[in-house]
Amino acid sequence: MVRAILSTPHFRFIAVFPILTEAVKNKDYNLIAHLIETQDPYEIKRVKMPVMTSASSPNLVASDASSRMIGCVCEPVADAINWMELVKGDPVKCYCGHWFQLVSYEEYFRRVNCPSAF
C-alpha cells in the first residue's frame, strides 16, 4: 500500500484572524470581547493579582454584562475558591482583602493603558 503525503501547506484555506492588540489599538471593543470569548469562552483563566489592592486601586474585571461571578483563590495553597458576584459600580472586597471591580471593556482598557490618570 502506498500513501500519498502533502509536504507543503495550503495557505488558501488558512483564515487570517484578527489580533487582539490590533483590536485594542483600533478601540474595536466588540471585536475585543469576541476574541477574548473565543479564546476563553467561560472566562476561567487564572489571573495573577497584584500584591496589594485597595478600594481606589482594585483588580479590574472587564465584562459587557451587568454582573459576573468570579472566584478568588485567596492563598496559593488554598483548596477552596471564594466565589463572589460583582455588579458594575463600586469595588467589592474579598475575604482575603483583595478588591475587585466590574467595568466595561472600554473603561478597562482606558484605565489599564493610562494608570497615571487615576
PDB file of C-alpha atoms in Angstrom:
ATOM      1  CA  MET A   1       0.000   0.000   0.000  1.00  0.00           C
ATOM      2  CA  VAL A   2       1.337   3.417  -0.939  1.00  0.00           C
ATOM      3  CA  ARG A   3       0.232   6.542   0.895  1.00  0.00           C
ATOM      4  CA  ALA A   4       0.450   9.951  -0.607  1.00  0.00           C
ATOM      5  CA  ILE A   5       1.511  12.826   1.616  1.00  0.00           C
ATOM      6  CA  LEU A   6       1.442  16.524   1.117  1.00  0.00           C
ATOM      7  CA  SER A   7       4.523  18.312   2.373  1.00  0.00           C
ATOM      8  CA  THR A   8       3.547  21.893   1.565  1.00  0.00           C
ATOM      9  CA  PRO A   9       0.743  23.696   3.382  1.00  0.00           C
ATOM     10  CA  HIS A  10      -2.261  25.012   1.524  1.00  0.00           C
ATOM     11  CA  PHE A  11      -2.336  28.668   2.508  1.00  0.00           C
ATOM     12  CA  ARG A  12      -5.505  29.385   0.591  1.00  0.00           C
ATOM     13  CA  PHE A  13      -7.516  27.544   3.268  1.00  0.00           C
ATOM     14  CA  ILE A  14      -5.940  29.344   6.219  1.00  0.00           C
ATOM     15  CA  ALA A  15      -8.082  32.178   7.520  1.00  0.00           C
ATOM     16  CA  VAL A  16      -6.494  35.366   8.742  1.00  0.00           C
ATOM     17  CA  PHE A  17      -7.596  36.016  12.308  1.00  0.00           C
ATOM     18  CA  PRO A  18      -7.553  39.479  13.835  1.00  0.00           C
ATOM     19  CA  ILE A  19      -5.006  40.085  16.542  1.00  0.00           C
ATOM     20  CA  LEU A  20      -6.105  41.328  19.957  1.00  0.00           C
ATOM     21  CA  THR A  21      -3.520  44.109  20.061  1.00  0.00           C
ATOM     22  CA  GLU A  22      -4.768  45.493  16.744  1.00  0.00           C
ATOM     23  CA  ALA A  23      -8.336  45.467  18.061  1.00  0.00           C
ATOM     24  CA  VAL A  24      -7.189  47.339  21.178  1.00  0.00           C
ATOM     25  CA  LYS A  25      -5.319  49.935  19.105  1.00  0.00           C
ATOM     26  CA  ASN A  26      -8.406  50.454  16.927  1.00  0.00           C
ATOM     27  CA  LYS A  27     -10.663  50.561  20.018  1.00  0.00           C
ATOM     28  CA  ASP A  28     -12.942  47.911  18.494  1.00  0.00           C
ATOM     29  CA  TYR A  29     -14.490  46.740  21.770  1.00  0.00           C
ATOM     30  CA  ASN A  30     -16.914  44.310  20.125  1.00  0.00           C
ATOM     31  CA  LEU A  31     -14.007  42.537  18.441  1.00  0.00           C
ATOM     32  CA  ILE A  32     -12.044  42.544  21.713  1.00  0.00           C
ATOM     33  CA  ALA A  33     -14.956  40.902  23.517  1.00  0.00           C
ATOM     34  CA  HIS A  34     -15.296  38.362  20.693  1.00  0.00           C
ATOM     35  CA  LEU A  35     -11.585  37.496  20.714  1.00  0.00           C
ATOM     36  CA  ILE A  36     -11.479  37.095  24.480  1.00  0.00           C
ATOM     37  CA  GLU A  37     -14.645  34.992  24.432  1.00  0.00           C
ATOM     38  CA  THR A  38     -13.354  32.691  21.689  1.00  0.00           C
ATOM     39  CA  GLN A  39     -10.012  32.238  23.419  1.00  0.00           C
ATOM     40  CA  ASP A  40     -11.574  31.621  26.839  1.00  0.00           C
ATOM     41  CA  PRO A  41     -15.338  31.174  26.379  1.00  0.00           C
ATOM     42  CA  TYR A  42     -16.147  30.722  30.063  1.00  0.00           C
ATOM     43  CA  GLU A  43     -13.551  33.268  31.217  1.00  0.00           C
ATOM     44  CA  ILE A  44     -11.994  30.823  33.663  1.00  0.00           C
ATOM     45  CA  LYS A  45      -8.326  31.554  33.086  1.00  0.00           C
ATOM     46  CA  ARG A  46      -6.370  32.301  36.219  1.00  0.00           C
ATOM     47  CA  VAL A  47      -5.178  35.862  36.566  1.00  0.00           C
ATOM     48  CA  LYS A  48      -2.217  36.767  38.740  1.00  0.00           C
ATOM     49  CA  MET A  49      -3.249  39.598  41.051  1.00  0.00           C
ATOM     50  CA  PRO A  50      -1.061  42.431  42.277  1.00  0.00           C
ATOM     51  CA  VAL A  51       0.296  42.052  45.807  1.00  0.00           C
ATOM     52  CA  MET A  52      -1.728  44.958  47.181  1.00  0.00           C
ATOM     53  CA  THR A  53      -5.118  46.206  46.062  1.00  0.00           C
ATOM     54  CA  SER A  54      -7.417  48.794  47.570  1.00  0.00           C
ATOM     55  CA  ALA A  55     -10.838  50.311  47.007  1.00  0.00           C
ATOM     56  CA  SER A  56      -9.179  53.084  44.985  1.00  0.00           C
ATOM     57  CA  SER A  57      -6.980  50.630  43.016  1.00  0.00           C
ATOM     58  CA  PRO A  58      -8.923  47.346  42.634  1.00  0.00           C
ATOM     59  CA  ASN A  59      -8.377  44.385  40.323  1.00  0.00           C
ATOM     60  CA  LEU A  60     -10.370  45.312  37.228  1.00  0.00           C
ATOM     61  CA  VAL A  61     -12.651  42.683  35.693  1.00  0.00           C
ATOM     62  CA  ALA A  62     -13.870  43.528  32.187  1.00  0.00           C
ATOM     63  CA  SER A  63     -17.293  42.391  31.012  1.00  0.00           C
ATOM     64  CA  ASP A  64     -20.194  43.545  28.876  1.00  0.00           C
ATOM     65  CA  ALA A  65     -22.645  42.023  31.357  1.00  0.00           C
ATOM     66  CA  SER A  66     -24.069  43.993  34.275  1.00  0.00           C
ATOM     67  CA  SER A  67     -22.948  41.328  36.775  1.00  0.00           C
ATOM     68  CA  ARG A  68     -20.461  38.476  36.852  1.00  0.00           C
ATOM     69  CA  MET A  69     -19.434  35.665  39.179  1.00  0.00           C
ATOM     70  CA  ILE A  70     -15.714  35.472  39.922  1.00  0.00           C
ATOM     71  CA  GLY A  71     -13.651  33.219  42.133  1.00  0.00           C
ATOM     72  CA  CYS A  72     -10.686  34.237  44.259  1.00  0.00           C
ATOM     73  CA  VAL A  73      -8.069  31.716  45.363  1.00  0.00           C
ATOM     74  CA  CYS A  74      -7.033  33.688  48.403  1.00  0.00           C
ATOM     75  CA  GLU A  75      -3.814  31.795  49.149  1.00  0.00           C
ATOM     76  CA  PRO A  76      -1.531  29.772  46.872  1.00  0.00           C
ATOM     77  CA  VAL A  77      -2.139  26.640  48.955  1.00  0.00           C
ATOM     78  CA  ALA A  78      -5.894  27.173  49.331  1.00  0.00           C
ATOM     79  CA  ASP A  79      -8.073  24.195  48.484  1.00  0.00           C
ATOM     80  CA  ALA A  80     -11.246  26.257  48.094  1.00  0.00           C
ATOM     81  CA  ILE A  81     -12.340  29.103  45.868  1.00  0.00           C
ATOM     82  CA  ASN A  82     -14.161  32.080  47.358  1.00  0.00           C
ATOM     83  CA  TRP A  83     -16.932  32.990  44.917  1.00  0.00           C
ATOM     84  CA  MET A  84     -18.496  36.431  44.742  1.00  0.00           C
ATOM     85  CA  GLU A  85     -20.817  38.280  42.399  1.00  0.00           C
ATOM     86  CA  LEU A  86     -19.568  41.553  41.000  1.00  0.00           C
ATOM     87  CA  VAL A  87     -22.019  44.199  39.839  1.00  0.00           C
ATOM     88  CA  LYS A  88     -20.891  47.192  37.799  1.00  0.00           C
ATOM     89  CA  GLY A  89     -20.307  50.101  40.120  1.00  0.00           C
ATOM     90  CA  ASP A  90     -18.443  50.116  43.419  1.00  0.00           C
ATOM     91  CA  PRO A  91     -15.485  47.778  44.110  1.00  0.00           C
ATOM     92  CA  VAL A  92     -16.082  44.636  46.191  1.00  0.00           C
ATOM     93  CA  LYS A  93     -13.697  43.316  48.846  1.00  0.00           C
ATOM     94  CA  CYS A  94     -12.904  39.596  49.091  1.00  0.00           C
ATOM     95  CA  TYR A  95     -12.432  37.819  52.428  1.00  0.00           C
ATOM     96  CA  CYS A  96      -8.662  37.874  51.866  1.00  0.00           C
ATOM     97  CA  GLY A  97      -8.575  41.655  51.454  1.00  0.00           C
ATOM     98  CA  HIS A  98      -8.245  41.928  47.666  1.00  0.00           C
ATOM     99  CA  TRP A  99     -10.580  44.350  45.905  1.00  0.00           C
ATOM    100  CA  PHE A 100     -12.366  43.704  42.597  1.00  0.00           C
ATOM    101  CA  GLN A 101     -14.406  45.962  40.333  1.00  0.00           C
ATOM    102  CA  LEU A 102     -16.525  45.046  37.315  1.00  0.00           C
ATOM    103  CA  VAL A 103     -16.094  47.548  34.475  1.00  0.00           C
ATOM    104  CA  SER A 104     -16.878  47.730  30.758  1.00  0.00           C
ATOM    105  CA  TYR A 105     -14.181  46.831  28.233  1.00  0.00           C
ATOM    106  CA  GLU A 106     -13.905  50.488  27.264  1.00  0.00           C
ATOM    107  CA  GLU A 107     -13.275  51.520  30.888  1.00  0.00           C
ATOM    108  CA  TYR A 108     -10.911  48.582  31.439  1.00  0.00           C
ATOM    109  CA  PHE A 109      -8.638  49.465  28.527  1.00  0.00           C
ATOM    110  CA  ARG A 110      -8.771  53.169  29.352  1.00  0.00           C
ATOM    111  CA  ARG A 111      -7.643  52.536  32.934  1.00  0.00           C
ATOM    112  CA  VAL A 112      -5.106  49.830  32.119  1.00  0.00           C
ATOM    113  CA  ASN A 113      -3.449  51.870  29.359  1.00  0.00           C
ATOM    114  CA  CYS A 114      -3.423  55.131  31.353  1.00  0.00           C
ATOM    115  CA  PRO A 115      -2.919  54.171  35.022  1.00  0.00           C
ATOM    116  CA  SER A 116      -1.370  57.537  35.886  1.00  0.00           C
ATOM    117  CA  ALA A 117      -4.652  59.293  35.069  1.00  0.00           C
ATOM    118  CA  PHE A 118      -6.294  57.929  38.226  1.00  0.00           C
TER     119      PHE A 118
END
